Short mmCIF file of C-alpha atoms in Angstrom, two decimals:
data_model
loop_
_atom_site.label_atom_id
_atom_site.label_comp_id
_atom_site.label_asym_id
_atom_site.label_seq_id
_atom_site.Cartn_x
_atom_site.Cartn_y
_atom_site.Cartn_z
CA MET A 218 0.00 0.00 0.00
CA THR A 219 1.55 3.21 -1.05
CA LEU A 220 1.08 6.28 1.06
CA LEU A 221 0.98 9.43 -0.84
CA ALA A 222 2.24 12.56 0.86
CA PRO A 223 -0.07 15.38 0.91
CA PRO A 224 0.65 17.92 -1.75
CA ASP A 225 1.74 20.60 0.73
CA SER A 226 4.51 18.48 2.37
CA ALA A 227 6.37 18.10 -0.92
CA ALA A 228 6.31 21.78 -1.36
CA ARG A 229 7.91 22.32 2.11
CA SER A 230 10.87 19.90 1.52
CA ARG A 231 11.98 21.66 -1.66
CA PRO A 232 13.22 24.88 -0.02
CA ALA A 233 15.25 22.92 2.58
CA ARG A 234 17.24 21.16 -0.13
CA SER A 235 17.90 24.49 -1.87
CA ARG A 236 19.53 26.04 1.30
CA ARG A 237 22.29 23.37 1.66
CA PRO A 238 24.44 24.56 -1.26
CA LEU A 239 24.38 28.16 0.17
CA LEU A 240 25.54 27.00 3.60
CA ALA A 241 28.42 25.05 2.07
CA THR A 242 29.53 28.06 0.08
CA ALA A 243 29.52 30.28 3.18
CA LEU A 244 31.63 27.77 5.12
CA ALA A 245 34.17 27.61 2.31
CA VAL A 246 34.52 31.38 2.19
CA ALA A 247 34.98 31.55 5.99
CA CYS A 248 37.73 28.89 5.89
CA ALA A 249 39.57 30.72 3.13
CA GLY A 250 39.49 33.97 5.13
CA LEU A 251 40.80 32.17 8.24
CA LEU A 252 43.68 30.65 6.27
CA ALA A 253 44.63 34.07 4.87
CA ALA A 254 44.63 35.61 8.35
CA CYS A 255 46.78 32.86 9.81
CA SER A 256 49.42 32.99 7.06
CA GLY A 257 52.67 35.16 7.64
CA PRO A 258 53.82 38.19 5.66
CA SER A 259 55.41 35.86 3.07
CA GLY A 260 52.23 33.89 2.62
CA HIS A 261 53.45 30.81 4.54
CA PRO A 262 51.63 29.78 7.70
CA HIS A 263 54.93 29.38 9.68
CA ALA A 264 56.75 32.53 8.53
CA GLU A 265 56.66 34.01 12.06
CA GLY A 266 59.26 31.50 13.26
CA HIS A 267 59.32 28.23 15.06
CA GLY A 268 57.14 28.07 18.15
CA ALA A 269 55.56 31.52 17.58
CA ARG A 270 52.26 31.84 19.29
CA ARG A 271 49.36 33.32 17.43
CA LEU A 272 46.73 35.40 19.11
CA PRO A 273 43.20 34.07 18.72
CA ALA A 274 41.08 35.88 16.21
CA GLY A 275 39.38 38.97 17.62
CA THR A 276 41.92 39.36 20.49
CA THR A 277 43.21 42.90 21.04
CA PRO A 278 46.99 43.18 21.87
CA HIS A 279 48.06 44.70 25.19
CA PRO A 280 48.30 48.51 25.07
CA ALA A 281 51.77 50.14 25.24
CA PRO A 282 52.88 51.20 28.71
CA THR A 283 52.15 54.83 29.61
CA VAL A 284 55.22 57.02 30.36
CA VAL A 285 54.61 59.54 33.14
CA HIS A 286 56.91 62.58 32.89
CA PRO A 287 58.22 64.09 36.15
CA THR A 288 56.66 67.38 37.15
CA THR A 289 59.79 68.70 38.96
CA PRO A 290 62.05 70.66 36.54
CA ALA A 291 65.60 69.45 36.17
CA PRO A 292 68.27 71.70 37.78
CA ARG A 293 69.93 74.20 35.48
CA SER A 294 73.49 73.54 34.49
CA SER A 295 76.14 76.22 34.95
CA ALA A 296 77.78 75.27 31.65
CA PRO A 297 77.16 77.67 28.74
CA ARG A 298 74.15 76.72 26.60
CA ARG A 299 74.72 75.71 23.01
CA SER A 300 72.68 77.57 20.48
CA VAL A 301 70.81 75.84 17.69
CA GLY A 302 71.16 77.08 14.13
CA GLY A 303 74.60 78.77 14.38
CA GLY A 304 73.71 81.45 17.00
CA GLN A 305 76.08 82.52 19.74
CA PRO A 306 75.76 80.73 23.07
CA GLY A 307 74.16 82.85 25.75
CA PRO A 308 76.00 83.34 29.05
CA ALA A 309 74.86 81.17 31.88
CA PRO A 310 73.69 83.07 34.98
CA SER A 311 76.25 82.99 37.70
CA THR A 312 75.75 83.59 41.38
CA PRO A 313 78.80 85.04 43.19
CA GLY A 314 79.90 83.05 46.14
CA PRO A 315 80.53 84.53 49.56
CA ALA A 316 83.65 86.62 49.99
CA PRO A 317 86.55 84.74 51.56
CA THR A 318 87.10 85.44 55.20
CA THR A 319 90.64 86.09 56.33
CA THR A 320 91.36 84.91 59.82
CA ALA A 321 94.47 86.09 61.60
CA PRO A 322 96.66 83.22 62.79
CA ALA A 323 96.30 82.36 66.42
CA GLY A 324 98.78 84.03 68.69
CA SER A 325 99.57 86.90 66.29
CA ALA A 326 99.92 90.22 68.10
CA THR A 327 98.73 93.57 66.81
CA PRO A 328 101.80 95.72 66.07
CA SER A 329 102.10 98.55 68.51
CA PRO A 330 102.66 102.08 67.22
CA ALA A 331 106.25 103.24 66.96
CA PRO A 332 107.36 105.28 69.93
CA THR A 333 107.30 108.99 69.31
CA GLY A 334 110.09 111.23 70.45
CA PRO A 335 109.83 114.82 71.55
CA VAL A 336 108.30 117.05 68.89
CA GLY A 337 110.61 119.83 67.77
CA PRO A 338 109.52 123.39 67.18
CA ALA A 339 107.66 124.09 63.96
CA PRO A 340 109.76 125.73 61.25
CA LEU A 341 109.55 129.52 61.21
CA ALA A 342 107.58 131.28 58.53
CA GLN A 343 109.11 133.60 55.98
CA CYS A 344 109.05 137.27 56.85
CA SER A 345 106.06 138.76 55.08
CA THR A 346 106.06 142.24 53.64
CA GLY A 347 103.85 143.45 56.49
CA ALA A 348 106.37 142.19 59.07
CA LEU A 349 109.24 144.25 57.64
CA ARG A 350 110.45 147.80 57.29
CA VAL A 351 113.07 148.69 54.67
CA SER A 352 115.66 151.49 54.68
CA LEU A 353 119.02 152.39 53.11
CA GLY A 354 122.28 152.55 55.07
CA ALA A 355 125.30 154.71 54.40
CA ALA A 356 126.68 154.63 50.85
CA GLY A 357 130.13 153.38 49.92
CA GLY A 358 131.77 153.75 46.49
CA ALA A 359 134.17 151.56 44.54
CA ALA A 360 135.25 151.26 40.86
CA GLY A 361 132.52 153.28 39.18
CA SER A 362 129.66 152.04 41.42
CA VAL A 363 127.99 153.07 44.68
CA TYR A 364 126.92 150.44 47.23
CA TYR A 365 124.08 150.79 49.74
CA PRO A 366 123.06 148.35 52.42
CA LEU A 367 119.35 147.68 52.00
CA VAL A 368 118.27 147.05 55.60
CA PHE A 369 115.25 144.90 56.62
CA THR A 370 113.90 145.25 60.16
CA ASN A 371 111.46 142.78 61.71
CA VAL A 372 108.68 144.98 63.07
CA SER A 373 106.38 142.07 63.97
CA GLY A 374 106.06 140.37 67.34
CA ALA A 375 107.27 136.94 66.11
CA PRO A 376 110.50 135.64 64.64
CA CYS A 377 110.63 135.02 60.88
CA THR A 378 113.18 134.17 58.23
CA LEU A 379 114.67 135.67 55.06
CA TYR A 380 116.36 133.62 52.32
CA GLY A 381 117.81 134.60 48.97
CA TYR A 382 117.64 137.75 46.89
CA PRO A 383 115.26 140.71 47.14
CA GLY A 384 113.75 142.09 43.94
CA VAL A 385 114.89 145.69 43.35
CA SER A 386 114.25 148.30 40.65
CA PHE A 387 113.98 152.09 40.21
CA VAL A 388 110.45 153.47 39.86
CA SER A 389 108.93 156.86 39.29
CA GLY A 390 107.31 156.76 42.74
CA PRO A 391 105.40 154.36 45.08
CA GLY A 392 103.10 152.40 42.79
CA GLY A 393 104.67 154.12 39.74
CA ALA A 394 106.25 152.78 36.53
CA GLU A 395 109.57 150.99 36.47
CA LEU A 396 112.51 153.04 35.16
CA GLY A 397 115.45 151.15 33.69
CA GLY A 398 116.09 147.46 34.15
CA ALA A 399 115.57 145.45 37.36
CA ALA A 400 118.61 144.71 39.52
CA VAL A 401 120.83 141.86 38.33
CA ARG A 402 121.64 139.14 40.91
CA ASP A 403 125.29 138.77 41.87
CA PRO A 404 126.21 135.05 42.05
CA GLY A 405 129.37 135.59 44.09
CA GLN A 406 127.85 134.28 47.33
CA GLY A 407 125.12 131.64 47.72
CA PRO A 408 121.96 132.28 49.74
CA ALA A 409 121.66 131.29 53.40
CA LEU A 410 118.71 131.25 55.78
CA VAL A 411 118.64 134.32 58.04
CA THR A 412 116.41 134.33 61.14
CA LEU A 413 115.10 137.64 62.40
CA ALA A 414 113.86 137.93 65.95
CA PRO A 415 111.41 140.75 66.65
CA GLY A 416 113.34 144.04 66.20
CA ALA A 417 116.35 142.31 64.55
CA VAL A 418 117.81 143.40 61.20
CA ALA A 419 119.37 141.90 58.07
CA HIS A 420 120.65 143.50 54.91
CA ALA A 421 121.28 142.96 51.20
CA SER A 422 123.82 145.13 49.35
CA VAL A 423 122.55 147.16 46.38
CA GLN A 424 125.03 148.26 43.70
CA VAL A 425 124.24 151.39 41.66
CA ALA A 426 126.50 151.80 38.62
CA VAL A 427 127.39 155.34 37.62
CA ALA A 428 125.32 156.22 34.54
CA GLN A 429 128.12 158.42 33.14
CA ASN A 430 130.09 155.22 32.42
CA TYR A 431 127.89 154.70 29.31
CA PRO A 432 127.53 156.85 26.19
CA ARG A 433 124.64 159.22 26.65
CA SER A 434 122.99 158.13 23.39
CA VAL A 435 123.03 154.54 24.61
CA CYS A 436 122.22 155.17 28.28
CA LYS A 437 119.43 157.73 27.87
CA PRO A 438 119.88 158.80 31.51
CA VAL A 439 117.07 159.92 33.84
CA THR A 440 117.05 161.04 37.46
CA VAL A 441 115.13 158.77 39.86
CA HIS A 442 114.08 159.06 43.52
CA TRP A 443 112.58 155.73 44.53
CA LEU A 444 113.53 152.11 44.87
CA ARG A 445 110.86 149.41 44.76
CA VAL A 446 111.84 146.44 46.94
CA TYR A 447 110.24 142.98 47.07
CA PRO A 448 111.41 141.00 50.15
CA PRO A 449 112.56 137.46 49.28
CA GLY A 450 109.60 135.24 48.41
CA GLN A 451 107.03 138.07 48.61
CA TYR A 452 104.82 139.69 45.97
CA VAL A 453 103.90 142.93 47.79
CA PRO A 454 106.63 145.57 47.57
CA LEU A 455 108.15 148.08 49.97
CA TYR A 456 109.60 151.45 48.90
CA ALA A 457 112.77 153.28 49.85
CA ASP A 458 113.71 156.81 48.73
CA LEU A 459 116.98 157.12 46.84
CA THR A 460 118.01 159.87 44.44
CA ALA A 461 120.27 158.68 41.63
CA THR A 462 120.79 158.67 37.84
CA THR A 463 119.95 155.51 35.89
CA CYS A 464 119.89 154.44 32.26
CA THR A 465 116.61 153.75 30.53
CA GLY A 466 118.27 152.61 27.30
CA THR A 467 119.70 149.18 26.53
CA ILE A 468 123.13 148.90 28.14
CA PRO A 469 125.58 146.03 28.63
CA GLY A 470 124.46 143.92 31.57
CA GLY A 471 120.86 145.15 31.23
CA SER A 472 120.73 147.47 34.27
CA THR A 473 122.66 149.97 36.36
CA LEU A 474 121.46 148.05 39.47
CA GLY A 475 122.94 144.95 41.09
CA ILE A 476 121.71 143.00 44.15
CA TYR A 477 123.35 140.56 46.61
CA VAL A 478 121.84 137.91 48.88
CA VAL A 479 120.41 138.70 52.31
CA ARG A 480 122.89 138.49 55.18
CA PRO A 481 122.61 138.98 58.93
CA GLY A 482 123.15 142.43 60.47
CA ALA A 483 122.81 145.97 59.19
CA THR A 484 126.06 146.09 57.25
CA GLY A 485 128.80 143.85 56.03
CA SER A 486 130.23 142.42 52.88
#
């Protein structure tokens, strides 16, 4: 007895048979993709080396370790910095160190001041113009000249000194113009320091050459009445009256006057 399947059951079995070839095709494609993933860079399954372990499909590799940078800045170096690109290196900041301390060796003694002896008297000052009075002593003649002692008297209340030559010339009057040349210094005797106590005197010899010794056209003689006298080392003059004849022209020696150094006393050579 043959059982006949109902018409609808045959229709249901036909789609099931048609799905089998599709499933087989999908499996084949999946296997081919797996083989391609498992093969090495050269296309061979074992190109990674003997014993290499493959990660299962879909496994994510471990992430790279995270590097944490220190937050504290590194100390600056005192060496000069090198510039990039050919520039000049900038100077490194420098901090001066403390000044060295000098310590005296133990047991060293502080030197004591040198002993001082008795202090001598202070040197005397020069006789100023205001401390002196000037006058002329008695005349004496010799060999065409007349000599006068020019006397200095200390009229101050303190001792003072004179040294060297006075400055002497004829003038028209106190404060007046100079007539003839200034007195020429005689080098025959060197200067010496002369100390004048209050009221004491010293002198310097003045030589007056006779004007008639020279031709009148050369001498151009004039009569004078005053001598202007600068004490040694002073710039304020004194005046002494003296009547004489002098040359205002250019004569040998430059002047009819000559002067000697200051010496002690009112007279003397």
